[in-house]
Amino acid sequence: MEEIIDEYIKKGYAGLIITDHFRKCKDEKEDYLENKFMIEMNLEDFYNKFKNKAIIIQAHPHRKKHSKLSNLNPKHNNNNHLTQKVCEENPHLIATGGSDVHKREDLCRGGIYTNRKINSDEDFLEILKNKAFEVI
């Protein structure tokens, strides 16, 4: 993880938010018990409960196998042009961008740019909600 962070700093990124949709829990039973109410919620219930505290971003909405506006991993056909069209037709949607890092060569291939300082999760959510950023 330190190598990843160092590479982003070297390339001029001021911050990094890491999501890991493939992570295995160290203790799945403990994780499940702590978060059972969230794991068992359907998407609508989750949204209604956390809509003031969270934003749901769908990764790879037009990739055939998995469903980010701008996923810049060169090894996947993400059909970003289709996602761009959907976002243009639905301006309430929040389109983000990211590197989709699976290997070292995937680092620093995208993200977002904002001139606002992010000091907390709340700051980041406000930037996304207000679309005070550009996809890079």
PDB file of C-alpha atoms in Angstrom:
ATOM      1  CA  MET A   1       0.000   0.000   0.000  1.00  0.00           C
ATOM      2  CA  GLU A   2       2.851   2.406   0.779  1.00  0.00           C
ATOM      3  CA  GLU A   3       4.221   1.932  -2.764  1.00  0.00           C
ATOM      4  CA  ILE A   4       0.839   2.878  -4.225  1.00  0.00           C
ATOM      5  CA  ILE A   5       0.569   6.019  -2.097  1.00  0.00           C
ATOM      6  CA  ASP A   6       4.169   7.026  -2.894  1.00  0.00           C
ATOM      7  CA  GLU A   7       3.509   6.674  -6.637  1.00  0.00           C
ATOM      8  CA  TYR A   8       0.441   8.938  -6.489  1.00  0.00           C
ATOM      9  CA  ILE A   9       2.372  11.543  -4.489  1.00  0.00           C
ATOM     10  CA  LYS A  10       5.229  11.374  -7.009  1.00  0.00           C
ATOM     11  CA  LYS A  11       2.761  11.978  -9.867  1.00  0.00           C
ATOM     12  CA  GLY A  12       1.318  15.051  -8.132  1.00  0.00           C
ATOM     13  CA  TYR A  13      -1.914  13.711  -6.656  1.00  0.00           C
ATOM     14  CA  ALA A  14      -2.873  15.569  -3.461  1.00  0.00           C
ATOM     15  CA  GLY A  15      -5.121  12.851  -2.089  1.00  0.00           C
ATOM     16  CA  LEU A  16      -6.168   9.285  -2.591  1.00  0.00           C
ATOM     17  CA  ILE A  17      -9.375   7.445  -1.799  1.00  0.00           C
ATOM     18  CA  ILE A  18      -9.079   3.709  -2.051  1.00  0.00           C
ATOM     19  CA  THR A  19     -12.038   1.404  -2.507  1.00  0.00           C
ATOM     20  CA  ASP A  20     -11.565  -2.308  -2.651  1.00  0.00           C
ATOM     21  CA  HIS A  21     -14.554  -4.237  -3.888  1.00  0.00           C
ATOM     22  CA  PHE A  22     -12.578  -7.484  -3.908  1.00  0.00           C
ATOM     23  CA  ARG A  23     -11.266  -7.327  -0.316  1.00  0.00           C
ATOM     24  CA  LYS A  24     -11.840 -10.428   1.777  1.00  0.00           C
ATOM     25  CA  CYS A  25     -12.673  -9.789   5.410  1.00  0.00           C
ATOM     26  CA  LYS A  26     -10.059 -10.999   7.854  1.00  0.00           C
ATOM     27  CA  ASP A  27     -12.809 -12.299  10.076  1.00  0.00           C
ATOM     28  CA  GLU A  28     -15.930 -12.591   7.944  1.00  0.00           C
ATOM     29  CA  LYS A  29     -18.127 -13.669  10.854  1.00  0.00           C
ATOM     30  CA  GLU A  30     -17.115 -10.668  12.982  1.00  0.00           C
ATOM     31  CA  ASP A  31     -17.486  -8.280  10.042  1.00  0.00           C
ATOM     32  CA  TYR A  32     -20.911  -9.709   9.245  1.00  0.00           C
ATOM     33  CA  LEU A  33     -22.120  -9.394  12.838  1.00  0.00           C
ATOM     34  CA  GLU A  34     -20.928  -5.788  13.091  1.00  0.00           C
ATOM     35  CA  ASN A  35     -22.527  -4.770   9.787  1.00  0.00           C
ATOM     36  CA  LYS A  36     -25.385  -7.251   9.411  1.00  0.00           C
ATOM     37  CA  PHE A  37     -27.990  -4.518   9.077  1.00  0.00           C
ATOM     38  CA  MET A  38     -26.090  -3.026   6.110  1.00  0.00           C
ATOM     39  CA  ILE A  39     -25.235  -6.310   4.419  1.00  0.00           C
ATOM     40  CA  GLU A  40     -28.839  -7.460   4.439  1.00  0.00           C
ATOM     41  CA  MET A  41     -30.318  -4.166   3.211  1.00  0.00           C
ATOM     42  CA  ASN A  42     -31.479  -3.820  -0.338  1.00  0.00           C
ATOM     43  CA  LEU A  43     -30.150  -0.820  -2.261  1.00  0.00           C
ATOM     44  CA  GLU A  44     -33.299   1.274  -1.792  1.00  0.00           C
ATOM     45  CA  ASP A  45     -33.310   0.768   1.996  1.00  0.00           C
ATOM     46  CA  PHE A  46     -29.571   1.491   2.167  1.00  0.00           C
ATOM     47  CA  TYR A  47     -30.028   4.708   0.194  1.00  0.00           C
ATOM     48  CA  ASN A  48     -32.971   5.860   2.301  1.00  0.00           C
ATOM     49  CA  LYS A  49     -31.077   5.250   5.549  1.00  0.00           C
ATOM     50  CA  PHE A  50     -27.746   6.799   4.503  1.00  0.00           C
ATOM     51  CA  LYS A  51     -28.635   9.309   1.750  1.00  0.00           C
ATOM     52  CA  ASN A  52     -27.456  12.245   3.867  1.00  0.00           C
ATOM     53  CA  LYS A  53     -24.185  10.518   4.754  1.00  0.00           C
ATOM     54  CA  ALA A  54     -23.231   8.593   1.632  1.00  0.00           C
ATOM     55  CA  ILE A  55     -23.265   8.571  -2.131  1.00  0.00           C
ATOM     56  CA  ILE A  56     -23.672   5.387  -4.099  1.00  0.00           C
ATOM     57  CA  ILE A  57     -21.306   5.235  -7.058  1.00  0.00           C
ATOM     58  CA  GLN A  58     -21.723   2.328  -9.454  1.00  0.00           C
ATOM     59  CA  ALA A  59     -18.386   1.133 -10.762  1.00  0.00           C
ATOM     60  CA  HIS A  60     -18.209   0.130 -14.421  1.00  0.00           C
ATOM     61  CA  PRO A  61     -21.882   0.721 -15.324  1.00  0.00           C
ATOM     62  CA  HIS A  62     -21.403  -0.342 -18.951  1.00  0.00           C
ATOM     63  CA  ARG A  63     -18.851  -3.088 -18.595  1.00  0.00           C
ATOM     64  CA  LYS A  64     -20.429  -6.353 -19.669  1.00  0.00           C
ATOM     65  CA  LYS A  65     -19.472  -8.473 -16.651  1.00  0.00           C
ATOM     66  CA  HIS A  66     -19.574  -5.838 -13.884  1.00  0.00           C
ATOM     67  CA  SER A  67     -21.502  -2.871 -13.917  1.00  0.00           C
ATOM     68  CA  LYS A  68     -17.459   4.874 -13.112  1.00  0.00           C
ATOM     69  CA  LEU A  69     -17.941   7.278 -15.678  1.00  0.00           C
ATOM     70  CA  SER A  70     -14.349   7.275 -16.596  1.00  0.00           C
ATOM     71  CA  ASN A  71     -12.641   4.015 -15.813  1.00  0.00           C
ATOM     72  CA  LEU A  72      -9.256   4.383 -17.411  1.00  0.00           C
ATOM     73  CA  ASN A  73      -7.941   0.870 -16.986  1.00  0.00           C
ATOM     74  CA  PRO A  74      -6.712  -0.025 -20.489  1.00  0.00           C
ATOM     75  CA  LYS A  75      -7.333  -3.744 -20.012  1.00  0.00           C
ATOM     76  CA  HIS A  76     -11.118  -3.414 -19.844  1.00  0.00           C
ATOM     77  CA  ASN A  77     -13.693  -2.340 -22.392  1.00  0.00           C
ATOM     78  CA  ASN A  78     -15.715  -0.088 -20.114  1.00  0.00           C
ATOM     79  CA  ASN A  79     -17.813   1.556 -22.837  1.00  0.00           C
ATOM     80  CA  ASN A  80     -17.231   4.936 -21.189  1.00  0.00           C
ATOM     81  CA  HIS A  81     -18.929   6.657 -24.128  1.00  0.00           C
ATOM     82  CA  LEU A  82     -22.221   4.973 -23.153  1.00  0.00           C
ATOM     83  CA  THR A  83     -21.867   6.093 -19.554  1.00  0.00           C
ATOM     84  CA  GLN A  84     -21.066   9.642 -20.721  1.00  0.00           C
ATOM     85  CA  LYS A  85     -24.281   9.693 -22.749  1.00  0.00           C
ATOM     86  CA  VAL A  86     -26.371   8.515 -19.783  1.00  0.00           C
ATOM     87  CA  CYS A  87     -24.827  11.222 -17.591  1.00  0.00           C
ATOM     88  CA  GLU A  88     -25.518  13.904 -20.187  1.00  0.00           C
ATOM     89  CA  GLU A  89     -29.158  12.786 -20.366  1.00  0.00           C
ATOM     90  CA  ASN A  90     -29.452  12.591 -16.552  1.00  0.00           C
ATOM     91  CA  PRO A  91     -27.651  15.613 -15.080  1.00  0.00           C
ATOM     92  CA  HIS A  92     -28.588  14.638 -11.512  1.00  0.00           C
ATOM     93  CA  LEU A  93     -26.185  11.687 -11.711  1.00  0.00           C
ATOM     94  CA  ILE A  94     -22.673  12.127 -10.326  1.00  0.00           C
ATOM     95  CA  ALA A  95     -20.004  10.892 -12.712  1.00  0.00           C
ATOM     96  CA  THR A  96     -16.645  10.116 -11.142  1.00  0.00           C
ATOM     97  CA  GLY A  97     -13.349   8.809 -12.453  1.00  0.00           C
ATOM     98  CA  GLY A  98     -10.666   6.508 -11.210  1.00  0.00           C
ATOM     99  CA  SER A  99      -7.693   4.377 -12.097  1.00  0.00           C
ATOM    100  CA  ASP A 100      -9.171   0.921 -11.417  1.00  0.00           C
ATOM    101  CA  VAL A 101      -5.826  -0.330 -10.160  1.00  0.00           C
ATOM    102  CA  HIS A 102      -5.181  -4.046 -10.402  1.00  0.00           C
ATOM    103  CA  LYS A 103      -1.491  -3.909 -11.324  1.00  0.00           C
ATOM    104  CA  ARG A 104       1.363  -1.402 -10.963  1.00  0.00           C
ATOM    105  CA  GLU A 105       0.921  -0.111 -14.526  1.00  0.00           C
ATOM    106  CA  ASP A 106      -2.682   0.877 -13.687  1.00  0.00           C
ATOM    107  CA  LEU A 107      -1.575   3.512 -11.160  1.00  0.00           C
ATOM    108  CA  CYS A 108      -2.201   7.225 -11.756  1.00  0.00           C
ATOM    109  CA  ARG A 109      -4.425   6.840 -14.822  1.00  0.00           C
ATOM    110  CA  GLY A 110      -7.329   8.983 -13.674  1.00  0.00           C
ATOM    111  CA  GLY A 111      -9.341  10.379 -10.833  1.00  0.00           C
ATOM    112  CA  ILE A 112     -10.925  13.714 -10.080  1.00  0.00           C
ATOM    113  CA  TYR A 113      -9.537  17.233  -9.687  1.00  0.00           C
ATOM    114  CA  THR A 114     -10.927  19.818  -7.287  1.00  0.00           C
ATOM    115  CA  ASN A 115      -9.499  23.056  -5.991  1.00  0.00           C
ATOM    116  CA  ARG A 116     -11.266  22.505  -2.673  1.00  0.00           C
ATOM    117  CA  LYS A 117      -9.432  21.040   0.300  1.00  0.00           C
ATOM    118  CA  ILE A 118     -10.690  17.659   1.496  1.00  0.00           C
ATOM    119  CA  ASN A 119     -10.200  17.124   5.221  1.00  0.00           C
ATOM    120  CA  SER A 120     -13.014  14.696   5.919  1.00  0.00           C
ATOM    121  CA  ASP A 121     -15.522  12.296   4.412  1.00  0.00           C
ATOM    122  CA  GLU A 122     -18.089  15.088   4.684  1.00  0.00           C
ATOM    123  CA  ASP A 123     -15.891  17.446   2.626  1.00  0.00           C
ATOM    124  CA  PHE A 124     -15.527  14.797  -0.060  1.00  0.00           C
ATOM    125  CA  LEU A 125     -19.274  14.094  -0.150  1.00  0.00           C
ATOM    126  CA  GLU A 126     -20.044  17.814  -0.499  1.00  0.00           C
ATOM    127  CA  ILE A 127     -17.602  18.119  -3.392  1.00  0.00           C
ATOM    128  CA  LEU A 128     -19.254  15.185  -5.142  1.00  0.00           C
ATOM    129  CA  LYS A 129     -22.824  16.327  -4.420  1.00  0.00           C
ATOM    130  CA  ASN A 130     -22.054  19.850  -5.667  1.00  0.00           C
ATOM    131  CA  LYS A 131     -20.090  18.520  -8.633  1.00  0.00           C
ATOM    132  CA  ALA A 132     -17.218  20.790  -7.600  1.00  0.00           C
ATOM    133  CA  PHE A 133     -14.676  18.666  -9.440  1.00  0.00           C
ATOM    134  CA  GLU A 134     -13.533  17.587 -12.887  1.00  0.00           C
ATOM    135  CA  VAL A 135     -12.909  14.031 -14.012  1.00  0.00           C
ATOM    136  CA  ILE A 136      -9.298  13.645 -15.113  1.00  0.00           C
TER     137      ILE A 136
END
